C-alpha cells in the first residue's frame, strides 16, 4: 500500500490530453492518414526508449544539447534515454530492422511524443513523415506539397512555406568560414550562448531568438551564395517543382538546421496571421543521419508537425471538428436485481448485432434512466424490469410518442432492426 498524503504535483511541461480534446487529435490524424495513405507512407511506431548513444551521437559535439536528454542508468547498467527526437528514432528503427533491404524509397509516418528537458514544454506530441533512400529533388517537393495539402485540409488559417538550402558537407565549410568572418567583429552584440556557438557551431546562431542576436542576423551571409554546383541545382529543381504544383513559398536565406547530419533543403511552415509563433511544421533533408547512426550512407528527408500547436489553432479558429462519438439508437433500462443480472449480456447482444445502444447499468430508478435516454436522443427505450425478466420479454417504448409494445427477448434484435429501418 502506498502512503496517503497530499496530491502529488505533476511534473512541469508534461500534459494530459483529456477526453474532450481527443476529437481534435482524431480529426488531425484522419486528415493526415488520408494523405499519407495516398502517397504511400506507412505508419511506424518506434519504442519510447533508446540507448542514450542514439541521441548523443546525433548531437553537435561540445554542445549543451545533452543536458536536454532525459537519460538514466538502469540497474543492469544500460544507459537509456526517452525519445528525444522522432526523426532520429525512425532512422534508428530503419537501421535496426534491416529496412535497407526493402524497395526504396521507404516511406514512413509516425505519431509520437518527443521529450526534452527544457523550460516550458517537455513533452511534445508530434506527427511526421520520412522518405528514406532517395535524394532526388522531387522527394523534397513532394514532402513540402503534402505538408501544404494537409494544412489546407484543416481549418486552421493560412500558413506559408519558408524554404532554403543549407548545402552539404562539401560546400558547408565555406559558408561556416563566411559566418565566422561575419560574426567576428560583432561577437559583443551576441548573447553568451551564441558567443559559445561561434566557436563550436556558428550555424546555431542563426536560430537564436534573442533580440540583439536577431538584429545581428539580419545581414548575415546567405547560404545560397555558398552552395556548390550540385547543391545549387538541387535547390533550383526543388523550387521549380514547387512552382509546378502551385505551392506558394517564401525564400528564407538563413533558414538552417543546427545539426551536422542536416543537408540541403530546409523548410518551415509558419502562420501568416502570427508569424512570430514557432513553425507548425519543420522539415528538410538529412542525408547524413543514417550513416551518423552507423547505417550505410542513405539519403533521407522528412518533416515533423507539432500536434499540440495544430490543436490550439483549431480551437482558436473554432473549427467544426466532429466528436466521432457513436449516436445511440436505443437505450436499455433495467429495473430490479434479476433484470440487472441479465442486462449485461443483453447489452452485448446489441453490440454484436451492430445496433448502437447505451445503458446506465449502475442506476436503479426508471426516472433517471429515462432522463438519460431523452438526453441522448435515442429512438427507443427498452425497459427490462422484474416482471419482464421473469417472462423473458422487454417493453419497447418509442420515446417521441410514448407508444409501448412487449416483445419476447429472443425476438428483440430482429424487431428492433425492423423498427429502426422504418
Ligand atoms: Zn543569441
Ligand atoms: Zn554542396
PDB file of C-alpha atoms and ligand atoms in Angstrom, residues 165-172 226-232 264, ligand 2:
ATOM      1  CA  UNK A 165      19.022  25.121 -48.873  1.00  0.00           C
ATOM      2  CA  UNK A 166      21.901  24.768 -46.451  1.00  0.00           C
ATOM      3  CA  UNK A 167      24.187  22.707 -48.702  1.00  0.00           C
ATOM      4  CA  UNK A 168      26.094  19.680 -47.507  1.00  0.00           C
ATOM      5  CA  UNK A 169      29.490  18.625 -46.254  1.00  0.00           C
ATOM      6  CA  UNK A 170      31.427  19.691 -49.351  1.00  0.00           C
ATOM      7  CA  UNK A 171      30.052  23.227 -49.573  1.00  0.00           C
ATOM      8  CA  UNK A 172      29.155  23.991 -45.978  1.00  0.00           C
ATOM      9  CA  UNK A 226      27.973  29.332 -50.900  1.00  0.00           C
ATOM     10  CA  UNK A 227      26.309  26.259 -52.416  1.00  0.00           C
ATOM     11  CA  UNK A 228      28.367  24.031 -54.678  1.00  0.00           C
ATOM     12  CA  UNK A 229      27.014  23.454 -58.199  1.00  0.00           C
ATOM     13  CA  UNK A 230      25.250  20.224 -57.286  1.00  0.00           C
ATOM     14  CA  UNK A 231      23.508  21.672 -54.250  1.00  0.00           C
ATOM     15  CA  UNK A 232      22.598  24.731 -56.244  1.00  0.00           C
ATOM     16  CA  UNK A 264      20.336  20.825 -48.430  1.00  0.00           C
TER      17      UNK A 264
HETATM   18 ZN1  LIG B   2      27.042  21.163 -51.994  1.00  0.00          ZN
END
